[in-house]
Amino acid sequence: MSEQPLEVPESRAWPQEGSTTRVPYWIYSDPEIYKREMERIFRGPVWCYVGLDAEIPKPGDYKTTWIGDRPVIVVRDEDSSINVVENRCAHRGARLCWAPRGNSSEFKCPYHHWSYTLKGELSGMPFRRGVGGKGGMPKDFDLAANGLRRLRVHNEGGLLFASFSADVEPFDRYCGSEVLSYVQREFSGRPLQVLGYNRQIITANWKLYFENLKDPYHATLLHAFFVTFGLWRADAESACVSSEDGKHGVMISRNRDRAGVDETSTLSSFHSELVLEDKDTVTPRREFADGKVVGITLFPCVVLQQQANTLATRHLIPISPSQVELTWTFFGYADDDEAMTRLRLRHANLMGPAGYVSMDDSEVLNQTQIGATACPDDRAVLEMGGKTADNCDHMVSETLIRAFYNYYRTVMGL
Amino acid sequence: MSEQPLEVPESRAWPQEGSTTRVPYWIYSDPEIYKREMERIFRGPVWCYVGLDAEIPKPGDYKTTWIGDRPVIVVRDEDSSINVVENRCAHRGARLCWAPRGNSSEFKCPYHHWSYTLKGELSGMPFRRGVGGKGGMPKDFDLAANGLRRLRVHNEGGLLFASFSADVEPFDRYCGSEVLSYVQREFSGRPLQVLGYNRQIITANWKLYFENLKDPYHATLLHAFFVTFGLWRADAESACVSSEDGKHGVMISRNRDRAGVDETSTLSSFHSELVLEDKDTVTPRREFADGKVVGITLFPCVVLQQQANTLATRHLIPISPSQVELTWTFFGYADDDEAMTRLRLRHANLMGPAGYVSMDDSEVLNQTQIGATACPDDRAVLEMGGKTADNCDHMVSETLIRAFYNYYRTVMGL
Amino acid sequence: MSEQPLEVPESRAWPQEGSTTRVPYWIYSDPEIYKREMERIFRGPVWCYVGLDAEIPKPGDYKTTWIGDRPVIVVRDEDSSINVVENRCAHRGARLCWAPRGNSSEFKCPYHHWSYTLKGELSGMPFRRGVGGKGGMPKDFDLAANGLRRLRVHNEGGLLFASFSADVEPFDRYCGSEVLSYVQREFSGRPLQVLGYNRQIITANWKLYFENLKDPYHATLLHAFFVTFGLWRADAESACVSSEDGKHGVMISRNRDRAGVDETSTLSSFHSELVLEDKDTVTPRREFADGKVVGITLFPCVVLQQQANTLATRHLIPISPSQVELTWTFFGYADDDEAMTRLRLRHANLMGPAGYVSMDDSEVLNQTQIGATACPDDRAVLEMGGKTADNCDHMVSETLIRAFYNYYRTVMGL
Amino acid sequence: MLTRVILDDLNARYAYALDSGKLDLWPEFFTDDCVYKIISNENFGLGYPVAAIYCDGIGMVRDRVVAIMQTAVYEPRTYRHFVGTAHITGQEEGGVTSEANFALYESIAEREPRILFVGRYVDRVVMADGAPRLRQRLVVYDNYRVFNSLIFPI
Amino acid sequence: MLTRVILDDLNARYAYALDSGKLDLWPEFFTDDCVYKIISNENFGLGYPVAAIYCDGIGMVRDRVVAIMQTAVYEPRTYRHFVGTAHITGQEEGGVTSEANFALYESIAEREPRILFVGRYVDRVVMADGAPRLRQRLVVYDNYRVFNSLIFPI
Amino acid sequence: MLTRVILDDLNARYAYALDSGKLDLWPEFFTDDCVYKIISNENFGLGYPVAAIYCDGIGMVRDRVVAIMQTAVYEPRTYRHFVGTAHITGQEEGGVTSEANFALYESIAEREPRILFVGRYVDRVVMADGAPRLRQRLVVYDNYRVFNSLIFPI
Ligand code: FES
Ligand code: FES
Ligand code: FES
Ligand SMILES: [Fe+3]
Ligand SMILES: [Fe+3]
Ligand SMILES: [Fe+3]
């Protein structure tokens, strides 16, 4: 039962002119491109983020989520291991679990009560042998052949990933050692505690959101709040690091003081007169030894955010070419003191749909989607910081986006 | 002016493996399949339900409805016969009748006042001969060639059917004798009275709703209310009957007492402690001599429901691959006594969008549509009661669905 | 970077039978036809209305609008000339201006602060030379090659038009002398003042709206208000005038008294008993020397309305095959006396989404869209006033629509 | 005695009980001989008796609660009621007749919030057991059809 | 004397009259010298006088009713008004100025119910002929444009 | 003393201040030691503290106003609040606890109006400086997620 072949018209050719520095706008709205992304990327040999281990602490705890356009259940088994199975009954296709979370010792489909173990094995159904000698399932019906599709799973320090592909690389090779070290810096195995969610629709293609987090330079201009309070500044000690193939990216910087006499203070986004009454909102407490602020885009669907004292995963769930659900899961470490939790919650004001900083992003990305959709045959120009996709030791660059699209074109055959 | 040829990709091949017992999920979401259904089924050689004779009792009474994606008017002519015409002006395409019902001696289009008889014949228009010697319609304009499209009509004991096809079989042959006998059991010509409507959107493909009414076995599991009060039980004397070609189906059972010591009482859906204060809600009065409860799916768009003392037609009007409007028309017999009407209204609590029983169906069908849409290339497994499509004398079977898809594949060329 | 070739299926063939008098319904709903319209018509060699000169009186004043599916900015430059540029940043595609209007000395993109002059020239961006010697744009980055797309502009007596095409004819040749004379009758250069907007979605294809204003005959039937108060009557001295190629049309008539003994008084839309308390609402003051009432459809996207004492442009902005935004800009002359302004506002009650007359149109056009969408393979019959597309000296004719589609077929290759 | 302000209080408590999921409190708002119906404006206007929910007496009101809680299968959701200012349309034996507009929103996981029902309450209110209670509440909805399911009372 | 509670009563009666289709009662809510406009927030904010419905004096209010009932061609529909708690913004000769938020839903056969208008009433209310009446009601709507048609007053 | 009618007045003034864009008046509705949160029903129900907007003390309320007015980048829009009749749920030291349903509509140029949030206020109201003020306002929203951005307070 192979997928329907995807036909992307030949006119969908990547711009020849400086191909690394040009991105055609049709990738943000073409439904055939979107279908191909679902197939080759989200159901391909990738590790998709599905949640935090701390969301389902007890055996039988489950959550439902999506990998691209496929619904899945993430469940903790009796032996505390994590299983990920498709959230779709093998009988006639009903979603098995209807609630976002729960605890159960088995999955029973409401329609005809087919029952599955937490591993997705079909364990039985009513009337299998008929009623009063009549009806029932055929003798040769094979329970073992009719279970749920089960995915490969990886738990990296509390971050849960799953893959539809049997051929996906081991997680460490998938990340590459440098990106992995940044992941492990935040997810070292130190137990996490969930602080809550923010869920929003971003009215833009999922890649535009991903690009936004591979673009450190916009944050020094668009985000007046950042600049004004020194949380992200173009003159801070910074770096841009990609995995070798370009699919993952890491933006590294440092929180600084309020801007002094430098490039920043001449920007229109810097408001020197602005003072907050609650200083704590913009005063991070140092918690990582290296003093860095790190944002990681882990292909294809998660951003790992550490900014001031707010930690979060941002899970991208594409809904259509022009919409993506963004689930922010805020967390701290289980051993955080009260003062740290207080800061994490205050700093969460920068993030989410009403975030002092993130609000700008959802607004500008919607505007980008409008522009890109209107003119599919035009293209973006990505030349800040040069025309290559090399790592760099500053943030005045679009190198991570260039690296990303080099990789994307390979996977997508574009 | 032939239809645009429909191109269903070759990859849309029916699963080879046990083709009678497998239904591919792409039939529930593919827009090309949907278009082909509108053409080959709804505008093909079928009898589509359009209403009850009792809805338009007086000459000039009309109602508007849809046959698949085509708007039609069902009207009682001066001589009390029933006409069905397309609800679309022959001039420039405006819908003629804008209200769900009314009474009129002619149809006059609001746009340019073209007028039609109740048979759909164009009878005239203003300014046909111009004004002051100027303008007007050409001399050779032929009123007779510019009427409304008129459909074939059949009235079966008060049930009204129409067909776009000149080649459709006579209604009795279309039903087959056995199914027809069940239709005539309820619609014997005994005058009906309308008790009211329930209209709902089912957020699922129309065929999923049709399947639901060809699946007696789900009702014993999903519908805890049914099981608990003995209105539908797997151990009741039952049968599944298809028309020979498989397109129509009849589910037959009996209302029983509350469950005793049998399979039912061990089901999770059986709630032995549950007691209603109003016993009448779950206590049918016997009205058919055979004591049977009968549900008929009459291809392609109506379910004839008799359950407890509630009688209704359920009219399926597809809106898109993922939505179908379901119009329930509740009725009784014109000579019902008051006590019977009281029961019909009470038992209507089981049905419709908030029905004690039907609510479960609209919920589970939406979940099935979600699952099927997400995984178009997977397929349903229909093996309950065997792998053939034969009639059976019990309800622990999916035989009626298997029969239906055998027929469907022929019509659809799949 | 050429457009993706548009594939309109061969089955989309114009009806052979009397091709000038038949319009197939698929042109109102087919998405490929719509795409081709955007390309060949709205981005083709046409003059698209974009607003009134009086909307942006001061240097730096701008408004945003759309030409078909492309967002544009209309701005008054320092030297008072008018520029029209695409509203989309050349960097990564964000819409530049987010508000419907404003005043600015430059356009600065919120995302990365690329700045453009009011002519659309890229004037610079932050960090072009990097920060602290790192990053920045490549040395060979050419500001001049990365500006906004600028459109050709024409100002006809206060009416602003723009074109994406370098090959568009001069405006006078584009109109033809007769149509141009009617345009100049109302837009003679006498200064205008804006009185306000009415914005509405018409739930119909944009061409159905355009047809409606090329169809003087419907107004005498559908619009009971018109007929009853003599504002538009079939027996008034009238004419229908097309440009030679058929794309523009002019309907000319006269306001008359209440209907007397003639064709009108026998119409069902004439209500002889109807009396208004406020007579001024239906009593125009003569303002044009010729005593005429003139409605002009200027291809492809504006209607110029003069009816009683209400003057307005009606701007058509297609949203999808089945929806068009209609922006009414009501205006008067800058030197109108108070009494005239009072009448203009009173007579505006006839127009817009709640207009005594226009309300009928939005209702009937929605019904036409429903009918046409349901039956794409059927066609309209346009024979009122004959089968040719000649001008005529009465209003009992569909000649302007026939002329329009003769032209449309040529442009669209249908 | 049964003033408009008292009816608004009653409606606020009614909405609060339903929206906070305290379904078991819902029967308290009715008299023993109550009639409660959720009926389309179409049926209501045509004089057809069929309703989406039809309760004739407090027993059927209580049965509805029990059935929803014990036998119904549905995706979890939240309802949110908005009730307009009440309008007293008449006086009658022991109480008043009144109407009030209502709107009902539905929120479900992974979906946008949706206006599910809009219409009016057609009420008969009396004092009973020391509190204003509904002898009749007809929930007459304007919307042509129900979007999928109606799980809880309105 | 014209308290907030009285204004809410007025608004409830007003909504009831319109929503129950008693269009002929609508002029009763106005004074003879009234101004009634349905105007976009865009025009209102820019100081443009053009309105979707513009009535200057009770005659034009009555004309609107007559024209809708006798000449307008439209698909049947139901409107449902929600008016928020009134807020008195000032006192003036013979009455008060006040504002109240409103939302208007439209229900049409074969369609889902739709939020058609949302905005605020900007009112001047006076006592006249023994009842509170509107000397001015500006229906200032927030929505950018009207979805197809506006048939009845708001 | 803090009656339901007074709470409705408070809510009407609160909605008026926000909907007419008088953001600088918004902090006036709170006590100095206030808590203001816009939090999903999901987080609220699970006991998770994270909120879309989290203000602990009047300073953070004022900071939010300043930041929106001076640093936020957003497309212009209008919000319109509807607040249901308040329901007093309890008495406590110096005031009352209460709840009221709310709905928030968003209108943006070139778009249809949209129901953006729907939910309930969970309030603690006290008299302070001669007026009823909010010691706590939890804006608990039912909708699963936020459609794009939330710019202004609710
Ligand atoms: S669909 Fe799950 S048991 Fe039938
Ligand atoms: S469209 Fe019906 S008369 Fe013209
Ligand atoms: S998108 Fe405009 S400056 Fe980057
Ligand atoms: Fe950002
Ligand atoms: Fe069922
Ligand atoms: Fe017209």
PDB file of C-alpha atoms and ligand atoms in Angstrom, chain A residues 111, chain B residues 209 212-213 215 218-220 222-223 226 251 314 357-358 360-362 364-365, ligand 5:
ATOM      1  CA  TYR A 111     -16.548   2.077  18.647  1.00  0.00           C
TER       2      TYR A 111
ATOM      3  CA  TYR B 209     -22.703   7.307   8.379  1.00  0.00           C
ATOM      4  CA  ASN B 212     -22.871   2.873  10.838  1.00  0.00           C
ATOM      5  CA  LEU B 213     -26.434   1.873  10.005  1.00  0.00           C
ATOM      6  CA  ASP B 215     -23.301  -2.293  11.456  1.00  0.00           C
ATOM      7  CA  HIS B 218     -21.429  -1.573  17.144  1.00  0.00           C
ATOM      8  CA  ALA B 219     -24.764  -0.706  18.706  1.00  0.00           C
ATOM      9  CA  THR B 220     -24.355  -3.381  21.326  1.00  0.00           C
ATOM     10  CA  LEU B 222     -20.825   1.740  21.770  1.00  0.00           C
ATOM     11  CA  HIS B 223     -24.349   2.487  22.893  1.00  0.00           C
ATOM     12  CA  PHE B 226     -29.202   0.716  24.317  1.00  0.00           C
ATOM     13  CA  MET B 251     -30.948  -4.650  10.187  1.00  0.00           C
ATOM     14  CA  ARG B 314     -32.656  10.233   8.008  1.00  0.00           C
ATOM     15  CA  VAL B 357     -27.868   6.770  21.427  1.00  0.00           C
ATOM     16  CA  SER B 358     -27.193   8.861  18.328  1.00  0.00           C
ATOM     17  CA  ASP B 360     -22.421   8.431  20.493  1.00  0.00           C
ATOM     18  CA  ASP B 361     -22.527   7.903  16.736  1.00  0.00           C
ATOM     19  CA  SER B 362     -21.857  11.499  15.721  1.00  0.00           C
ATOM     20  CA  VAL B 364     -17.387   8.255  17.070  1.00  0.00           C
ATOM     21  CA  LEU B 365     -17.865   8.981  13.373  1.00  0.00           C
TER      22      LEU B 365
HETATM   23 FE    FE G   5     -25.100   3.763  16.333  1.00  0.00          FE
END
